CSV table of C-alpha atoms in Angstrom, one decimal:
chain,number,residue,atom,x,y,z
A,1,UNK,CA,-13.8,-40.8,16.3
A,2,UNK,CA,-11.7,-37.9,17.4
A,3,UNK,CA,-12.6,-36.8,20.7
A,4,UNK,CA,-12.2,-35.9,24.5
A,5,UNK,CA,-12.0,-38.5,27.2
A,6,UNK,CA,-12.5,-37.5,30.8
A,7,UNK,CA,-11.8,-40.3,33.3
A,8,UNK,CA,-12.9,-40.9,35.6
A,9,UNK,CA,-16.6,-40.1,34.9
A,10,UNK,CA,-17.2,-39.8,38.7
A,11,UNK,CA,-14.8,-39.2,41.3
A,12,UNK,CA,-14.7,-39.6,45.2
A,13,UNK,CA,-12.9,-38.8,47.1
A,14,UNK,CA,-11.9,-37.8,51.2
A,15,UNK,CA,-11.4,-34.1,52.7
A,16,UNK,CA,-8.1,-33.5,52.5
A,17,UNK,CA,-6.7,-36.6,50.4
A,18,UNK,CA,-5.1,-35.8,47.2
A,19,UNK,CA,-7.0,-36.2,43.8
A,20,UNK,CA,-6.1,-36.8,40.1
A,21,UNK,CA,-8.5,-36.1,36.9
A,22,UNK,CA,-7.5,-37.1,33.7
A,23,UNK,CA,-8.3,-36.1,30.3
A,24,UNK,CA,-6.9,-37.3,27.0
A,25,UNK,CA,-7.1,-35.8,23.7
A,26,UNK,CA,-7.6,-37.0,20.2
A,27,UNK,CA,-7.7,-34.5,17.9
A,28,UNK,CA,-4.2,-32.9,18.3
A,29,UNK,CA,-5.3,-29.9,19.4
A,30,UNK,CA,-2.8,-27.0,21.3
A,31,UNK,CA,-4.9,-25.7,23.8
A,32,UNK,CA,-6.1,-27.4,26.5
A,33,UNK,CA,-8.4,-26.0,29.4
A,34,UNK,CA,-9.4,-27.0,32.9
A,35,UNK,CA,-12.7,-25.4,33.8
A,36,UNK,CA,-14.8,-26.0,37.3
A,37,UNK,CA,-18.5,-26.4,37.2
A,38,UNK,CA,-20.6,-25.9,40.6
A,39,UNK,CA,-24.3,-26.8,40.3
A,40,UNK,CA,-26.4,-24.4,38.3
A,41,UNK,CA,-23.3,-21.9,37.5
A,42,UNK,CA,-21.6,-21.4,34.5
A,43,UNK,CA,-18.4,-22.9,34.1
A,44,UNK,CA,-15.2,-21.5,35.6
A,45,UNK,CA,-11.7,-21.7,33.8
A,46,UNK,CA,-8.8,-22.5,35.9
A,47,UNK,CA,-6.2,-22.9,33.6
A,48,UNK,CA,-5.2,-23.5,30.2
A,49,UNK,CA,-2.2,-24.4,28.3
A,50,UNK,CA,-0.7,-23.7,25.2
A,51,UNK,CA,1.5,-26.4,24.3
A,52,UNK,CA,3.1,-26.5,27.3
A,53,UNK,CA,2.8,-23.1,28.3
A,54,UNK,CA,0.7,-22.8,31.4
A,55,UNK,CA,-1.8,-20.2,31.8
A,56,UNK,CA,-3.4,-19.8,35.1
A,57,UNK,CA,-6.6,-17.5,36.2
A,58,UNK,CA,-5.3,-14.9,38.8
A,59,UNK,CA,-8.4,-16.4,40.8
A,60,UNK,CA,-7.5,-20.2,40.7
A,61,UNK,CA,-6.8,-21.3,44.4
A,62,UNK,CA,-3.4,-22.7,44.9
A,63,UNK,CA,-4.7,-26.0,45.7
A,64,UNK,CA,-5.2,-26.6,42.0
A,65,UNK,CA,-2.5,-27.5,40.0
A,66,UNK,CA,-2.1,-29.0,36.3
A,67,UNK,CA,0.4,-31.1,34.2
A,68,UNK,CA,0.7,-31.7,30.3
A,69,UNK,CA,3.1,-34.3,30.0
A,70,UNK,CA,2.8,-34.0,26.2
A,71,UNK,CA,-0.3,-32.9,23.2
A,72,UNK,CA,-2.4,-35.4,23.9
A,73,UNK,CA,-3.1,-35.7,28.1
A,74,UNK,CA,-3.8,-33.2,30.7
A,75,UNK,CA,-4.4,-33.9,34.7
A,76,UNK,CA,-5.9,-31.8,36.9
A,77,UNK,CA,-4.7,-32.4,40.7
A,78,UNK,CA,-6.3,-31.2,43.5
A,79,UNK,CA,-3.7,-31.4,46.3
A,80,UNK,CA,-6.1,-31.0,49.5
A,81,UNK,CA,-9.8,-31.3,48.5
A,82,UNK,CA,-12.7,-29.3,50.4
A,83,UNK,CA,-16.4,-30.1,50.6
A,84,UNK,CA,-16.4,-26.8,48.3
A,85,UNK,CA,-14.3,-28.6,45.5
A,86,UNK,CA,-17.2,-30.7,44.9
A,87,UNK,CA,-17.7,-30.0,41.4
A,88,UNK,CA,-17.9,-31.0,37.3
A,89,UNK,CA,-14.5,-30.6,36.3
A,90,UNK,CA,-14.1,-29.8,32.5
A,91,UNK,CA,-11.5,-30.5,30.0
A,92,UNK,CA,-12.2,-28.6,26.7
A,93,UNK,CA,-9.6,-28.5,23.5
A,94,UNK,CA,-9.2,-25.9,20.9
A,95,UNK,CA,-6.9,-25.5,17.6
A,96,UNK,CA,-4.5,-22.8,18.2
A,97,UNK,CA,-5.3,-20.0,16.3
A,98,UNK,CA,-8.4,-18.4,14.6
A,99,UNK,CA,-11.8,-18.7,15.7
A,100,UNK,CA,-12.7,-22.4,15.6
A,101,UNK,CA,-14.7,-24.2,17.7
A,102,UNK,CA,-13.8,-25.5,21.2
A,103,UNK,CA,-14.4,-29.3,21.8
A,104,UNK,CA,-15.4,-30.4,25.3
A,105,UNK,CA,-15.2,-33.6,27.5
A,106,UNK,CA,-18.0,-35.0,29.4
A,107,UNK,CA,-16.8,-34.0,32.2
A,108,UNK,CA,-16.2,-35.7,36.0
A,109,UNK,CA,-17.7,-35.5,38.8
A,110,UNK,CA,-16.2,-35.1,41.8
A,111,UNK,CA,-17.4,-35.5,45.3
A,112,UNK,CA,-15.7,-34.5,48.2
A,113,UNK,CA,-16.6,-36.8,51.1
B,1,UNK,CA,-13.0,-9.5,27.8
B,2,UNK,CA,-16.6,-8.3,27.0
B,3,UNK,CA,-19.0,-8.9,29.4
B,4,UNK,CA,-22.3,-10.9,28.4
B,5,UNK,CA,-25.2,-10.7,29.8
B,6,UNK,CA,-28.2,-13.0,28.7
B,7,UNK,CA,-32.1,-13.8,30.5
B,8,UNK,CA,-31.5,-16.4,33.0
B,9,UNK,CA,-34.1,-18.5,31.8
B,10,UNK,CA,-37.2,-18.6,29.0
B,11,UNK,CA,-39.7,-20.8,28.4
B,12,UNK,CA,-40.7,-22.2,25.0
B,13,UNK,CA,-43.4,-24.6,23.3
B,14,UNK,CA,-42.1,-27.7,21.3
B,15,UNK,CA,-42.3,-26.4,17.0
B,16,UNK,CA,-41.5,-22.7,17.7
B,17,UNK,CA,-39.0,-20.5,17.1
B,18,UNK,CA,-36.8,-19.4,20.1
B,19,UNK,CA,-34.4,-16.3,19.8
B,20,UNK,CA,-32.3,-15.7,22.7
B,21,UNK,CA,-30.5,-12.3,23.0
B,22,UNK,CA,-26.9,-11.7,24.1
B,23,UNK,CA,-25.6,-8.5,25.2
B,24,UNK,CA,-22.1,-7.8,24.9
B,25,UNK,CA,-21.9,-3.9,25.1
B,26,UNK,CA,-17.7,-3.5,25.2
B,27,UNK,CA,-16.7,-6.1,22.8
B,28,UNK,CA,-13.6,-5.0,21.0
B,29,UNK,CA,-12.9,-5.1,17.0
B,30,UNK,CA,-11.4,-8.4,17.2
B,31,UNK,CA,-13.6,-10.6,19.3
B,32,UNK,CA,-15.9,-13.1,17.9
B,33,UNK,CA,-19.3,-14.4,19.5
B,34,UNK,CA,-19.9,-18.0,20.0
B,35,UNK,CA,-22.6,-20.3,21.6
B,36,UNK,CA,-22.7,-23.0,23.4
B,37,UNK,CA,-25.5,-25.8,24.3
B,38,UNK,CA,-24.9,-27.3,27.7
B,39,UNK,CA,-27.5,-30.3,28.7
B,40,UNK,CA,-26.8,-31.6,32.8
B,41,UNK,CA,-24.1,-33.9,33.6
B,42,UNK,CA,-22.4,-32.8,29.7
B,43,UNK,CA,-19.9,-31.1,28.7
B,44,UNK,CA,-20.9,-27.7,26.9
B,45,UNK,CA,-21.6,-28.7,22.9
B,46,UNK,CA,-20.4,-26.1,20.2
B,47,UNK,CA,-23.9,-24.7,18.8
B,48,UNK,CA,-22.6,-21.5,16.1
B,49,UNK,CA,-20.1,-18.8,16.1
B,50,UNK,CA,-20.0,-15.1,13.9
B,51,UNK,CA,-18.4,-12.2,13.7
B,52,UNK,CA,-21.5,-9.7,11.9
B,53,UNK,CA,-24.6,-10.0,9.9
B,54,UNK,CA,-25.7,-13.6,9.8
B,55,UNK,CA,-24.4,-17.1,10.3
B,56,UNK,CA,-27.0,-20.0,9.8
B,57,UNK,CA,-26.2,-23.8,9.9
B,58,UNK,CA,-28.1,-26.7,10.5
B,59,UNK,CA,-29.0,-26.1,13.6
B,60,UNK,CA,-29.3,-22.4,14.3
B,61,UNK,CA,-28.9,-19.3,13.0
B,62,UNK,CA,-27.0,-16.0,14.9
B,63,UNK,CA,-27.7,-12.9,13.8
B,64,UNK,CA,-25.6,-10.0,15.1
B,65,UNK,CA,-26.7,-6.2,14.0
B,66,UNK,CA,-24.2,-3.7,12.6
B,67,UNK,CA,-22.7,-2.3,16.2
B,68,UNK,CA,-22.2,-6.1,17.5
B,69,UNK,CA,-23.4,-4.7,21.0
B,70,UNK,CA,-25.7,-7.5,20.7
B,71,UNK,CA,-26.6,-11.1,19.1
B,72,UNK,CA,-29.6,-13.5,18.4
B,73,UNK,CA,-29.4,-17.2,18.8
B,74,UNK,CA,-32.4,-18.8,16.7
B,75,UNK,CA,-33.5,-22.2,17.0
B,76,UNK,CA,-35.9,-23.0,14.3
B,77,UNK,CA,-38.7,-25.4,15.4
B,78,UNK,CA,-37.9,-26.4,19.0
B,79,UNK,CA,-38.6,-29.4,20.3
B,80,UNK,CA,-38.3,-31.3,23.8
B,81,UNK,CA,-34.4,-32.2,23.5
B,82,UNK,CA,-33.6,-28.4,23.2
B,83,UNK,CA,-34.4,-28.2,26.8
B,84,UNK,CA,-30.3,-27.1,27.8
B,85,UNK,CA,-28.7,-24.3,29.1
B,86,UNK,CA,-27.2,-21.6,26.8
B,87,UNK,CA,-24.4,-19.9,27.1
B,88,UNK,CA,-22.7,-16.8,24.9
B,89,UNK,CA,-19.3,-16.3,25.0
B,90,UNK,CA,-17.6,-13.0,23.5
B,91,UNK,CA,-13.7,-13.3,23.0
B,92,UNK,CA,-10.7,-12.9,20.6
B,93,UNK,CA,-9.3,-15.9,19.6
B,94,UNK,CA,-6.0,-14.5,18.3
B,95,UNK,CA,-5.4,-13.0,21.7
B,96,UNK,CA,-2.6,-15.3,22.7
B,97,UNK,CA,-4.8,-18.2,22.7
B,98,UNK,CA,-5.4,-16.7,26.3
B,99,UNK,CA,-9.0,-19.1,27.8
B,100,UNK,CA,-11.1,-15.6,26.9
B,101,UNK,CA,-12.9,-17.3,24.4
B,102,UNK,CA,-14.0,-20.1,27.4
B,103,UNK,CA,-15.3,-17.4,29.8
B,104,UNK,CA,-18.7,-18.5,30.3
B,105,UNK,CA,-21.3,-15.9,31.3
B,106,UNK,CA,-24.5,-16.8,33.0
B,107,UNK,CA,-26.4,-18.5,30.5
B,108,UNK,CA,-30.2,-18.8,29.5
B,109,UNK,CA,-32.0,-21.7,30.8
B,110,UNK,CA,-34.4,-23.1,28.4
B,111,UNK,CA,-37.4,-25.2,28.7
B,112,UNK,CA,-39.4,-26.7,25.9
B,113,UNK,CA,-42.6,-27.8,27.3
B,114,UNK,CA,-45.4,-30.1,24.7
């Protein structure tokens, strides 16, 4: 089945040592979106790209960055984690164009040790 | 991007109807509404999307009156796997493809109880 794939699941990793999250694609979608989720808040969009045209949120710490090597995969890296990076990180894919549906990956967890 | 604001939580019993209300006073002519089901430790799940009047599939209906300041998830006959977070999103699609359509506003907590 076409779909989103997050890996890893769950992530751990030290204060201050660099992290990678992954997330692969399926469905051949354009737009692909890196949101942060903190426990009992909505989710929070970091960036998003179109193609391979990067969009970031004027409120997205520096720490954050993202690659799109090509349609189908999108990393998220965090270059020097903080305890308040702990967090569901979600990838989400969307057709570009018109009003259709956005797909979303299960998401990882990451924990900031 | 329109602002949405929705009750932080609501409480149901297992075979009724729930309607949760979104308010999205400033959305523009081009922005369509869309929901979103979110259970822990999941991604969100696409639920329904409309533009006015009524939308219905199999698992909801959204109604949205004339002036689109507003709009009603339904959820025919709840029952205990409902329990999720909802969300309401308000955006234009066409905009550039810009993430507006993926700004997540509070959301409505909803338990189904037995």
């Amino acid at each position: 089945d076409a779909m989103v794939i997050q890996n890893p699941r769950y992530q751990v990793t030290q204060f201050g040592k660099p992290v990678t999250l992954s997330c692969s694609q399926t469905l051949n979608h354009n737009v692909m979106y890196w949101y942060q989720q903190k426990s009992s808040q909505a989710p929070k969009l970091l960036f998003h790209y179109y193609d391979k045209d990067f969009n970031n949120e004027a409120d997205t710490p520096d720490n954050f960055q993202s690659r799109r090597p090509n349609t189908s995969f999108c990393f998220l890296d965090i270059r020097s984690p903080g305890l308040g990076d702990a967090a569901m990180y979600l990838c989400a894919t969307k057709p570009a164009g018109g009003p259709y549906e956005q797909y979303f990956g299960p998401g990882t967890r990451l924990t900031v040790t | 991007l329109a602002k949405t604001t929705q009750p932080i939580s609501m409480d149901s019993y297992e075979g009724q109807e729930v309607n949760i209300t979104c308010s999205h006073n400033n959305i523009a002519t081009n922005d369509y509404i869309t929901w979103y089901q979110q259970f822990p430790s999941q991604g969100p799940r696409f639920i329904i999307q409309g533009y006015k009047t009524k939308v219905t599939n199999e698992v909801a209906s959204l109604f949205i009156p004339a002036d689109r300041k507003s709009s009603t998830l339904s959820l025919p006959r709840v029952s205990l796997s409902d329990t999720a977070v909802y969300y309401c999103l308000v955006g234009d699609p066409e905009r550039g493809n810009a993430g507006n359509m993926l700004t997540f506003g509070g959301g409505t907590r909803l338990m189904v109880k037995p």
